[in-house]
Amino acid sequence: DLHVRSRRQRQMCIRDRSENTAITFTCIFLGKIFLESLSSNSFQSINLRCIDANQAHKVDKLLWEQPKEVYIPHKLSNDKESKDCDVEISYPGIKVNREFDLLLNLNPQLPSNYLDFSKVFQIVIKDGSEFQNKARLSYKKCLEDKINPNFID
C-alpha cells in the first residue's frame, strides 16, 4: 500500500508494495499538484525528496514521461548547470540552497526541517519491513511535533 500523509489532512493512496510503483505514483501525484496550482494561479515551490541519488535519478527520468498530461519543469537540486525550477528533486547528503513551500517526501524518513514547509506529503510504501518501519518512526515524530496525520485507504 502507498499512502500520502499531509500536515493539512490531504491524503491519497494506492495499493502496491513496489518502489517503482511508488515513484510512478509520486510523479503522477506531483502532476496533480502542479495542475491544481496552475489552475488556481497559486503555484508553490516543491521539494521532492528521495531516498538516495539512484532514486532521485529515476524520478528525474520518469518526470520526462509522467504525468502524460503535462510537463513539469524540474531539476536535481545539486545540478548547478540547469536553470532554477520550482520543482527540485533532492536526497539526503546534498545541500538544498533554497526554501520550498511544499515537501513531497518519497523518503520514509522525514527531514529535520520538515516543519519549515507549509505542506508536507509523506509517501509510505507499506512493504511490511524496512520502508514501513521507517515510516512508523516518522509517524511517531509527527505526533511528538503535535501533527496528527490521517490516512485514507
N, CA and C atoms as an extended XYZ file, in Angstrom:
459
Properties=species:S:1:pos:R:3:atomname:S:1:resname:S:1:resid:I:1 pbc="F F F"
N         0.847       -1.181        0.000 N   ASP     1
C         0.000        0.000        0.000 CA  ASP     1
C         0.883        1.231        0.000 C   ASP     1
N         0.493        2.234       -0.720 N   LEU     2
C         1.173        3.525       -0.699 CA  LEU     2
C         0.201        4.527       -0.133 C   LEU     2
N         0.658        5.309        0.801 N   HIS     3
C        -0.185        6.327        1.406 CA  HIS     3
C         0.528        7.662        1.306 C   HIS     3
N        -0.225        8.708        1.233 N   VAL     4
C         0.320       10.052        1.289 CA  VAL     4
C        -0.208       10.681        2.564 C   VAL     4
N         0.705       11.202        3.378 N   ARG     5
C         0.326       11.831        4.638 CA  ARG     5
C         0.646       13.312        4.512 C   ARG     5
N        -0.285       14.161        4.873 N   SER     6
C        -0.119       15.598        4.731 CA  SER     6
C        -0.402       16.304        6.045 C   SER     6
N         0.346       17.367        6.306 N   ARG     7
C         0.097       18.158        7.508 CA  ARG     7
C        -1.267       18.818        7.448 C   ARG     7
N        -1.827       18.997        6.270 N   ARG     8
C        -3.127       19.653        6.134 CA  ARG     8
C        -4.224       18.640        5.831 C   ARG     8
N        -4.038       17.425        6.254 N   GLN     9
C        -5.059       16.386        6.175 CA  GLN     9
C        -5.438       16.000        4.751 C   GLN     9
N        -4.579       16.181        3.795 N   ARG    10
C        -4.843       15.709        2.439 CA  ARG    10
C        -4.056       14.431        2.246 C   ARG    10
N        -4.732       13.369        1.903 N   GLN    11
C        -4.047       12.116        1.709 CA  GLN    11
C        -4.554       11.421        0.460 C   GLN    11
N        -3.700       10.587       -0.091 N   MET    12
C        -4.083        9.739       -1.205 CA  MET    12
C        -3.335        8.430       -1.039 C   MET    12
N        -3.810        7.385       -1.674 N   CYS    13
C        -3.073        6.134       -1.601 CA  CYS    13
C        -3.375        5.264       -2.804 C   CYS    13
N        -2.459        4.334       -3.060 N   ILE    14
C        -2.705        3.240       -3.977 CA  ILE    14
C        -2.122        1.991       -3.337 C   ILE    14
N        -2.639        0.854       -3.720 N   ARG    15
C        -2.167       -0.386       -3.120 CA  ARG    15
C        -1.057       -0.976       -3.978 C   ARG    15
N         0.106       -1.108       -3.404 N   ASP    16
C         1.226       -1.778       -4.046 CA  ASP    16
C         2.376       -1.825       -3.061 C   ASP    16
N         3.345       -2.635       -3.352 N   ARG    17
C         4.488       -2.785       -2.452 CA  ARG    17
C         5.801       -2.482       -3.167 C   ARG    17
N         5.739       -1.911       -4.333 N   SER    18
C         6.916       -1.725       -5.162 CA  SER    18
C         7.426       -0.292       -5.114 C   SER    18
N         8.725       -0.150       -5.003 N   GLU    19
C         9.332        1.184       -5.028 CA  GLU    19
C         9.090        1.854       -6.381 C   GLU    19
N         9.171        1.085       -7.470 N   ASN    20
C         8.942        1.662       -8.798 CA  ASN    20
C         7.519        2.188       -8.939 C   ASN    20
N         6.562        1.470       -8.375 N   THR    21
C         5.180        1.950       -8.414 CA  THR    21
C         5.049        3.211       -7.569 C   THR    21
N         5.759        3.265       -6.449 N   ALA    22
C         5.732        4.466       -5.604 CA  ALA    22
C         6.294        5.665       -6.360 C   ALA    22
N         7.342        5.447       -7.128 N   ILE    23
C         7.937        6.534       -7.911 CA  ILE    23
C         6.950        7.016       -8.972 C   ILE    23
N         6.320        6.081       -9.662 N   THR    24
C         5.327        6.447      -10.671 CA  THR    24
C         4.166        7.205      -10.034 C   THR    24
N         3.663        6.679       -8.922 N   PHE    25
C         2.581        7.340       -8.199 CA  PHE    25
C         2.978        8.762       -7.808 C   PHE    25
N         4.179        8.928       -7.306 N   THR    26
C         4.668       10.232       -6.863 CA  THR    26
C         4.716       11.220       -8.026 C   THR    26
N         5.193       10.776       -9.183 N   CYS    27
C         5.250       11.659      -10.357 CA  CYS    27
C         3.848       12.081      -10.794 C   CYS    27
N         2.912       11.137      -10.808 N   ILE    28
C         1.535       11.455      -11.200 CA  ILE    28
C         0.886       12.377      -10.168 C   ILE    28
N         1.121       12.101       -8.893 N   PHE    29
C         0.595       12.951       -7.822 CA  PHE    29
C         1.170       14.360       -7.925 C   PHE    29
N         2.455       14.471       -8.196 N   LEU    30
C         3.088       15.772       -8.398 CA  LEU    30
C         2.414       16.504       -9.558 C   LEU    30
N         2.085       15.769      -10.606 N   GLY    31
C         1.382       16.373      -11.735 CA  GLY    31
C         0.045       16.960      -11.326 C   GLY    31
N        -0.682       16.268      -10.471 N   LYS    32
C        -1.974       16.773       -9.988 CA  LYS    32
C        -1.782       18.052       -9.178 C   LYS    32
N        -0.782       18.060       -8.313 N   ILE    33
C        -0.483       19.255       -7.522 CA  ILE    33
C        -0.117       20.412       -8.454 C   ILE    33
N         0.713       20.121       -9.439 N   PHE    34
C         1.175       21.128      -10.398 CA  PHE    34
C        -0.002       21.713      -11.183 C   PHE    34
N        -0.871       20.848      -11.706 N   LEU    35
C        -2.030       21.323      -12.480 CA  LEU    35
C        -3.005       22.116      -11.614 C   LEU    35
N        -3.230       21.669      -10.377 N   GLU    36
C        -4.096       22.418       -9.448 CA  GLU    36
C        -3.555       23.821       -9.226 C   GLU    36
N        -2.248       23.903       -9.012 N   SER    37
C        -1.657       25.208       -8.730 CA  SER    37
C        -1.706       26.118       -9.954 C   SER    37
N        -1.558       25.546      -11.146 N   LEU    38
C        -1.663       26.356      -12.364 CA  LEU    38
C        -3.080       26.894      -12.544 C   LEU    38
N        -4.071       26.058      -12.278 N   SER    39
C        -5.457       26.493      -12.466 CA  SER    39
C        -5.893       27.515      -11.420 C   SER    39
N        -5.261       27.499      -10.262 N   SER    40
C        -5.626       28.463       -9.216 CA  SER    40
C        -4.664       29.646       -9.157 C   SER    40
N        -3.683       29.673      -10.058 N   ASN    41
C        -2.662       30.721      -10.071 CA  ASN    41
C        -1.966       30.893       -8.723 C   ASN    41
N        -1.742       29.790       -8.040 N   SER    42
C        -1.066       29.851       -6.730 CA  SER    42
C         0.026       28.800       -6.658 C   SER    42
N         0.913       28.828       -7.658 N   PHE    43
C         1.941       27.791       -7.700 CA  PHE    43
C         2.882       27.891       -6.517 C   PHE    43
N         3.186       26.750       -5.967 N   GLN    44
C         4.109       26.672       -4.845 CA  GLN    44
C         5.362       25.938       -5.277 C   GLN    44
N         6.476       26.324       -4.693 N   SER    45
C         7.712       25.612       -4.965 CA  SER    45
C         7.672       24.271       -4.221 C   SER    45
N         8.215       23.250       -4.865 N   ILE    46
C         8.101       21.889       -4.346 CA  ILE    46
C         9.471       21.237       -4.277 C   ILE    46
N         9.759       20.660       -3.124 N   ASN    47
C        10.943       19.821       -2.960 CA  ASN    47
C        10.473       18.376       -2.936 C   ASN    47
N        10.879       17.600       -3.939 N   LEU    48
C        10.568       16.183       -3.984 CA  LEU    48
C        11.795       15.451       -3.442 C   LEU    48
N        11.673       14.923       -2.238 N   ARG    49
C        12.821       14.333       -1.539 CA  ARG    49
C        12.817       12.821       -1.702 C   ARG    49
N        13.938       12.304       -2.176 N   CYS    50
C        14.093       10.872       -2.431 CA  CYS    50
C        14.950       10.204       -1.366 C   CYS    50
N        15.076        8.900       -1.476 N   ILE    51
C        15.874        8.121       -0.528 CA  ILE    51
C        17.366        8.329       -0.769 C   ILE    51
N        17.761        8.320       -2.055 N   ASP    52
C        19.179        8.426       -2.404 CA  ASP    52
C        19.316        8.936       -3.837 C   ASP    52
N        20.563        9.061       -4.287 N   ALA    53
C        20.825        9.592       -5.626 CA  ALA    53
C        20.228        8.703       -6.708 C   ALA    53
N        20.299        7.401       -6.535 N   ASN    54
C        19.756        6.474       -7.530 CA  ASN    54
C        18.252        6.705       -7.722 C   ASN    54
N        17.527        6.794       -6.620 N   GLN    55
C        16.088        7.027       -6.707 CA  GLN    55
C        15.798        8.415       -7.300 C   GLN    55
N        16.591        9.413       -6.935 N   ALA    56
C        16.404       10.766       -7.466 CA  ALA    56
C        16.561       10.773       -8.989 C   ALA    56
N        17.530       10.034       -9.497 N   HIS    57
C        17.723        9.969      -10.952 CA  HIS    57
C        16.577        9.224      -11.636 C   HIS    57
N        16.024        8.202      -10.974 N   LYS    58
C        14.851        7.507      -11.521 CA  LYS    58
C        13.659        8.467      -11.609 C   LYS    58
N        13.451        9.242      -10.550 N   VAL    59
C        12.351       10.215      -10.538 CA  VAL    59
C        12.567       11.258      -11.627 C   VAL    59
N        13.788       11.776      -11.719 N   ASP    60
C        14.116       12.775      -12.738 CA  ASP    60
C        13.805       12.242      -14.130 C   ASP    60
N        14.212       11.029      -14.415 N   LYS    61
C        13.966       10.422      -15.730 CA  LYS    61
C        12.468       10.230      -15.972 C   LYS    61
N        11.749        9.732      -14.975 N   LEU    62
C        10.323        9.463      -15.154 CA  LEU    62
C         9.507       10.749      -15.312 C   LEU    62
N         9.950       11.839      -14.685 N   LEU    63
C         9.212       13.105      -14.812 CA  LEU    63
C         9.236       13.654      -16.238 C   LEU    63
N        10.076       13.117      -17.103 N   TRP    64
C        10.050       13.497      -18.515 CA  TRP    64
C         8.909       12.773      -19.228 C   TRP    64
N         8.384       11.693      -18.609 N   GLU    65
C         7.326       10.891      -19.233 CA  GLU    65
C         5.996       10.958      -18.482 C   GLU    65
N         6.043       11.142      -17.179 N   GLN    66
C         4.846       11.129      -16.334 CA  GLN    66
C         4.763       12.435      -15.560 C   GLN    66
N         3.635       12.993      -15.386 N   PRO    67
C         2.357       12.566      -15.932 CA  PRO    67
C         2.281       12.882      -17.420 C   PRO    67
N         1.465       12.160      -18.107 N   LYS    68
C         1.366       12.306      -19.566 CA  LYS    68
C         0.716       13.628      -19.974 C   LYS    68
N        -0.146       14.189      -19.105 N   GLU    69
C        -0.921       15.387      -19.449 CA  GLU    69
C        -0.112       16.675      -19.453 C   GLU    69
N         1.004       16.696      -18.737 N   VAL    70
C         1.719       17.962      -18.566 CA  VAL    70
C         3.203       17.688      -18.312 C   VAL    70
N         4.037       18.599      -18.815 N   TYR    71
C         5.458       18.535      -18.477 CA  TYR    71
C         5.679       19.404      -17.244 C   TYR    71
N         6.392       18.869      -16.282 N   ILE    72
C         6.694       19.610      -15.058 CA  ILE    72
C         8.163       20.024      -15.097 C   ILE    72
N         8.442       21.317      -15.236 N   PRO    73
C         9.833       21.766      -15.184 CA  PRO    73
C        10.439       21.372      -13.839 C   PRO    73
N        11.580       20.712      -13.875 N   HIS    74
C        12.193       20.199      -12.660 CA  HIS    74
C        13.699       20.055      -12.861 C   HIS    74
N        14.388       19.862      -11.756 N   LYS    75
C        15.820       19.599      -11.819 CA  LYS    75
C        16.259       18.934      -10.522 C   LYS    75
N        17.411       18.301      -10.568 N   LEU    76
C        18.032       17.790       -9.355 CA  LEU    76
C        18.617       18.977       -8.601 C   LEU    76
N        18.451       19.002       -7.305 N   SER    77
C        18.898       20.157       -6.504 CA  SER    77
C        20.378       20.450       -6.659 C   SER    77
N        21.186       19.419       -6.884 N   ASN    78
C        22.633       19.642       -6.991 CA  ASN    78
C        23.100       19.853       -8.433 C   ASN    78
N        22.174       20.013       -9.368 N   ASP    79
C        22.515       20.281      -10.758 CA  ASP    79
C        22.691       21.788      -10.944 C   ASP    79
N        23.927       22.231      -10.909 N   LYS    80
C        24.231       23.666      -10.999 CA  LYS    80
C        24.163       24.183      -12.431 C   LYS    80
N        24.121       23.282      -13.421 N   GLU    81
C        24.088       23.680      -14.826 CA  GLU    81
C        22.682       24.094      -15.275 C   GLU    81
N        21.659       23.523      -14.642 N   SER    82
C        20.276       23.792      -15.051 CA  SER    82
C        19.756       25.073      -14.407 C   SER    82
N        18.788       25.691      -15.095 N   LYS    83
C        18.127       26.874      -14.541 CA  LYS    83
C        17.359       26.488      -13.291 C   LYS    83
N        17.119       27.474      -12.432 N   ASP    84
C        16.291       27.230      -11.257 CA  ASP    84
C        14.881       26.857      -11.690 C   ASP    84
N        14.291       25.931      -10.947 N   CYS    85
C        12.927       25.469      -11.208 CA  CYS    85
C        12.146       25.501       -9.904 C   CYS    85
N        10.844       25.547      -10.022 N   ASP    86
C        10.012       25.490       -8.822 CA  ASP    86
C         9.901       24.072       -8.261 C   ASP    86
N        10.306       23.082       -9.044 N   VAL    87
C        10.318       21.694       -8.564 CA  VAL    87
C        11.747       21.198       -8.589 C   VAL    87
N        12.250       20.867       -7.400 N   GLU    88
C        13.589       20.310       -7.292 CA  GLU    88
C        13.536       18.956       -6.614 C   GLU    88
N        14.394       18.065       -7.102 N   ILE    89
C        14.497       16.712       -6.564 CA  ILE    89
C        15.763       16.659       -5.722 C   ILE    89
N        15.617       16.234       -4.475 N   SER    90
C        16.767       16.161       -3.579 CA  SER    90
C        16.814       14.805       -2.886 C   SER    90
N        17.858       14.613       -2.119 N   TYR    91
C        18.028       13.407       -1.317 CA  TYR    91
C        19.037       13.719       -0.221 C   TYR    91
N        19.066       12.916        0.843 N   PRO    92
C        20.000       13.187        1.935 CA  PRO    92
C        21.448       13.209        1.438 C   PRO    92
N        22.196       14.162        1.946 N   GLY    93
C        23.608       14.268        1.596 CA  GLY    93
C        23.921       15.365        0.609 C   GLY    93
N        22.904       15.956       -0.017 N   ILE    94
C        23.170       17.094       -0.896 CA  ILE    94
C        22.581       18.346       -0.262 C   ILE    94
N        23.228       19.451       -0.520 N   LYS    95
C        22.772       20.714        0.052 CA  LYS    95
C        21.683       21.309       -0.824 C   LYS    95
N        20.588       21.646       -0.197 N   VAL    96
C        19.490       22.325       -0.876 CA  VAL    96
C        19.585       23.790       -0.480 C   VAL    96
N        19.796       24.649       -1.465 N   ASN    97
C        20.122       26.053       -1.197 CA  ASN    97
C        18.944       27.009       -1.227 C   ASN    97
N        17.743       26.483       -1.109 N   ARG    98
C        16.598       27.376       -1.121 CA  ARG    98
C        15.486       26.801       -0.268 C   ARG    98
N        14.488       27.642       -0.015 N   GLU    99
C        13.329       27.202        0.744 CA  GLU    99
C        12.212       26.836       -0.222 C   GLU    99
N        11.381       25.893        0.199 N   PHE   100
C        10.261       25.436       -0.609 CA  PHE   100
C         8.981       25.539        0.194 C   PHE   100
N         7.869       25.680       -0.512 N   ASP   101
C         6.563       25.718        0.148 CA  ASP   101
C         6.095       24.326        0.533 C   ASP   101
N         6.338       23.377       -0.353 N   LEU   102
C         5.756       22.054       -0.203 CA  LEU   102
C         6.832       20.983       -0.250 C   LEU   102
N         6.709       19.998        0.611 N   LEU   103
C         7.596       18.835        0.596 CA  LEU   103
C         6.799       17.622        0.164 C   LEU   103
N         7.253       16.960       -0.879 N   LEU   104
C         6.708       15.684       -1.316 CA  LEU   104
C         7.805       14.674       -1.010 C   LEU   104
N         7.636       13.927        0.091 N   ASN   105
C         8.710       13.107        0.631 CA  ASN   105
C         8.527       11.636        0.286 C   ASN   105
N         9.342       11.157       -0.633 N   LEU   106
C         9.356        9.753       -1.016 CA  LEU   106
C        10.261        8.955       -0.084 C   LEU   106
N        11.087        9.651        0.662 N   ASN   107
C        11.964        9.036        1.649 CA  ASN   107
C        11.124        8.687        2.883 C   ASN   107
N        11.233        7.455        3.410 N   PRO   108
C        10.399        7.117        4.574 CA  PRO   108
C        10.760        7.906        5.836 C   PRO   108
N        11.928        8.537        5.833 N   GLN   109
C        12.323        9.352        6.977 CA  GLN   109
C        12.066       10.821        6.670 C   GLN   109
N        11.520       11.514        7.643 N   LEU   110
C        11.287       12.948        7.484 CA  LEU   110
C        12.603       13.705        7.613 C   LEU   110
N        12.795       14.765        6.815 N   PRO   111
C        13.988       15.585        7.014 CA  PRO   111
C        13.842       16.399        8.303 C   PRO   111
N        14.942       16.806        8.872 N   SER   112
C        14.905       17.544       10.139 CA  SER   112
C        14.139       18.857       10.009 C   SER   112
N        14.075       19.426        8.820 N   ASN   113
C        13.406       20.721        8.621 CA  ASN   113
C        11.972       20.581        8.102 C   ASN   113
N        11.337       19.441        8.274 N   TYR   114
C        10.021       19.234        7.673 CA  TYR   114
C         8.966       20.208        8.180 C   TYR   114
N         9.140       20.762        9.360 N   LEU   115
C         8.166       21.721        9.882 CA  LEU   115
C         8.272       23.092        9.204 C   LEU   115
N         9.342       23.313        8.432 N   ASP   116
C         9.521       24.577        7.726 CA  ASP   116
C         8.654       24.691        6.476 C   ASP   116
N         8.069       23.582        6.024 N   PHE   117
C         7.246       23.570        4.823 CA  PHE   117
C         5.805       23.900        5.193 C   PHE   117
N         5.103       24.589        4.292 N   SER   118
C         3.701       24.890        4.573 CA  SER   118
C         2.823       23.650        4.418 C   SER   118
N         3.277       22.700        3.615 N   LYS   119
C         2.534       21.464        3.424 CA  LYS   119
C         3.531       20.328        3.208 C   LYS   119
N         3.253       19.180        3.829 N   VAL   120
C         4.123       18.016        3.705 CA  VAL   120
C         3.288       16.812        3.308 C   VAL   120
N         3.685       16.156        2.228 N   PHE   121
C         3.083       14.891        1.829 CA  PHE   121
C         4.135       13.811        2.028 C   PHE   121
N         3.818       12.807        2.808 N   GLN   122
C         4.731       11.694        3.064 CA  GLN   122
C         4.222       10.473        2.318 C   GLN   122
N         5.001        9.959        1.387 N   ILE   123
C         4.651        8.741        0.664 CA  ILE   123
C         5.133        7.563        1.511 C   ILE   123
N         4.230        6.634        1.794 N   VAL   124
C         4.576        5.471        2.616 CA  VAL   124
C         4.380        4.214        1.785 C   VAL   124
N         5.453        3.451        1.630 N   ILE   125
C         5.384        2.165        0.945 CA  ILE   125
C         5.157        1.110        2.015 C   ILE   125
N         3.986        0.514        2.008 N   LYS   126
C         3.654       -0.490        3.019 CA  LYS   126
C         4.184       -1.846        2.567 C   LYS   126
N         5.484       -2.041        2.774 N   ASP   127
C         6.138       -3.271        2.347 CA  ASP   127
C         6.258       -4.299        3.475 C   ASP   127
N         5.788       -3.949        4.665 N   GLY   128
C         5.858       -4.881        5.790 CA  GLY   128
C         7.241       -5.004        6.396 C   GLY   128
N         8.181       -4.156        5.969 N   SER   129
C         9.527       -4.234        6.550 CA  SER   129
C        10.188       -2.865        6.572 C   SER   129
N        11.321       -2.726        5.904 N   GLU   130
C        12.187       -1.549        6.026 CA  GLU   130
C        11.470       -0.215        5.814 C   GLU   130
N        10.854       -0.031        4.643 N   PHE   131
C        10.209        1.252        4.349 CA  PHE   131
C         9.103        1.549        5.354 C   PHE   131
N         8.301        0.555        5.638 N   GLN   132
C         7.164        0.741        6.533 CA  GLN   132
C         7.627        1.026        7.957 C   GLN   132
N         8.668        0.349        8.415 N   ASN   133
C         9.171        0.589        9.771 CA  ASN   133
C         9.731        1.998        9.922 C   ASN   133
N        10.448        2.477        8.926 N   LYS   134
C        10.968        3.846        8.973 CA  LYS   134
C         9.820        4.858        8.938 C   LYS   134
N         8.787        4.548        8.167 N   ALA   135
C         7.617        5.441        8.097 CA  ALA   135
C         6.906        5.496        9.446 C   ALA   135
N         6.901        4.391       10.175 N   ARG   136
C         6.289        4.396       11.519 CA  ARG   136
C         7.018        5.370       12.442 C   ARG   136
N         8.347        5.398       12.333 N   LEU   137
C         9.128        6.330       13.149 CA  LEU   137
C         8.806        7.780       12.756 C   LEU   137
N         8.618        8.015       11.464 N   SER   138
C         8.226        9.353       11.008 CA  SER   138
C         6.852        9.729       11.552 C   SER   138
N         5.955        8.767       11.568 N   TYR   139
C         4.605        8.997       12.103 CA  TYR   139
C         4.691        9.390       13.575 C   TYR   139
N         5.509        8.670       14.335 N   LYS   140
C         5.684        8.986       15.761 CA  LYS   140
C         6.273       10.384       15.933 C   LYS   140
N         7.204       10.753       15.052 N   LYS   141
C         7.811       12.084       15.103 CA  LYS   141
C         6.744       13.153       14.871 C   LYS   141
N         5.845       12.908       13.930 N   CYS   142
C         4.749       13.852       13.682 CA  CYS   142
C         3.904       14.034       14.944 C   CYS   142
N         3.583       12.936       15.584 N   LEU   143
C         2.785       13.013       16.812 CA  LEU   143
C         3.510       13.793       17.898 C   LEU   143
N         4.818       13.573       18.028 N   GLU   144
C         5.615       14.328       19.007 CA  GLU   144
C         5.580       15.818       18.702 C   GLU   144
N         5.539       16.163       17.417 N   ASP   145
C         5.512       17.566       16.993 CA  ASP   145
C         4.098       18.125       16.902 C   ASP   145
N         3.149       17.407       17.488 N   LYS   146
C         1.744       17.848       17.562 CA  LYS   146
C         1.059       17.913       16.193 C   LYS   146
N         1.500       17.061       15.278 N   ILE   147
C         0.855       16.931       13.983 CA  ILE   147
C         0.135       15.588       14.005 C   ILE   147
N        -1.138       15.616       13.700 N   ASN   148
C        -1.934       14.401       13.765 CA  ASN   148
C        -2.278       13.938       12.351 C   ASN   148
N        -1.382       13.157       11.728 N   PRO   149
C        -1.638       12.727       10.342 CA  PRO   149
C        -2.764       11.697       10.267 C   PRO   149
N        -3.469       11.744        9.156 N   ASN   150
C        -4.528       10.769        8.871 CA  ASN   150
C        -4.178       10.039        7.601 C   ASN   150
N        -4.721        8.840        7.458 N   PHE   151
C        -4.517        8.044        6.246 CA  PHE   151
C        -5.857        7.731        5.628 C   PHE   151
N        -5.874        7.650        4.318 N   ILE   152
C        -7.055        7.213        3.594 CA  ILE   152
C        -6.663        5.951        2.850 C   ILE   152
N        -7.408        4.886        3.038 N   ASP   153
C        -7.123        3.631        2.319 CA  ASP   153
C        -7.915        3.573        1.034 C   ASP   153
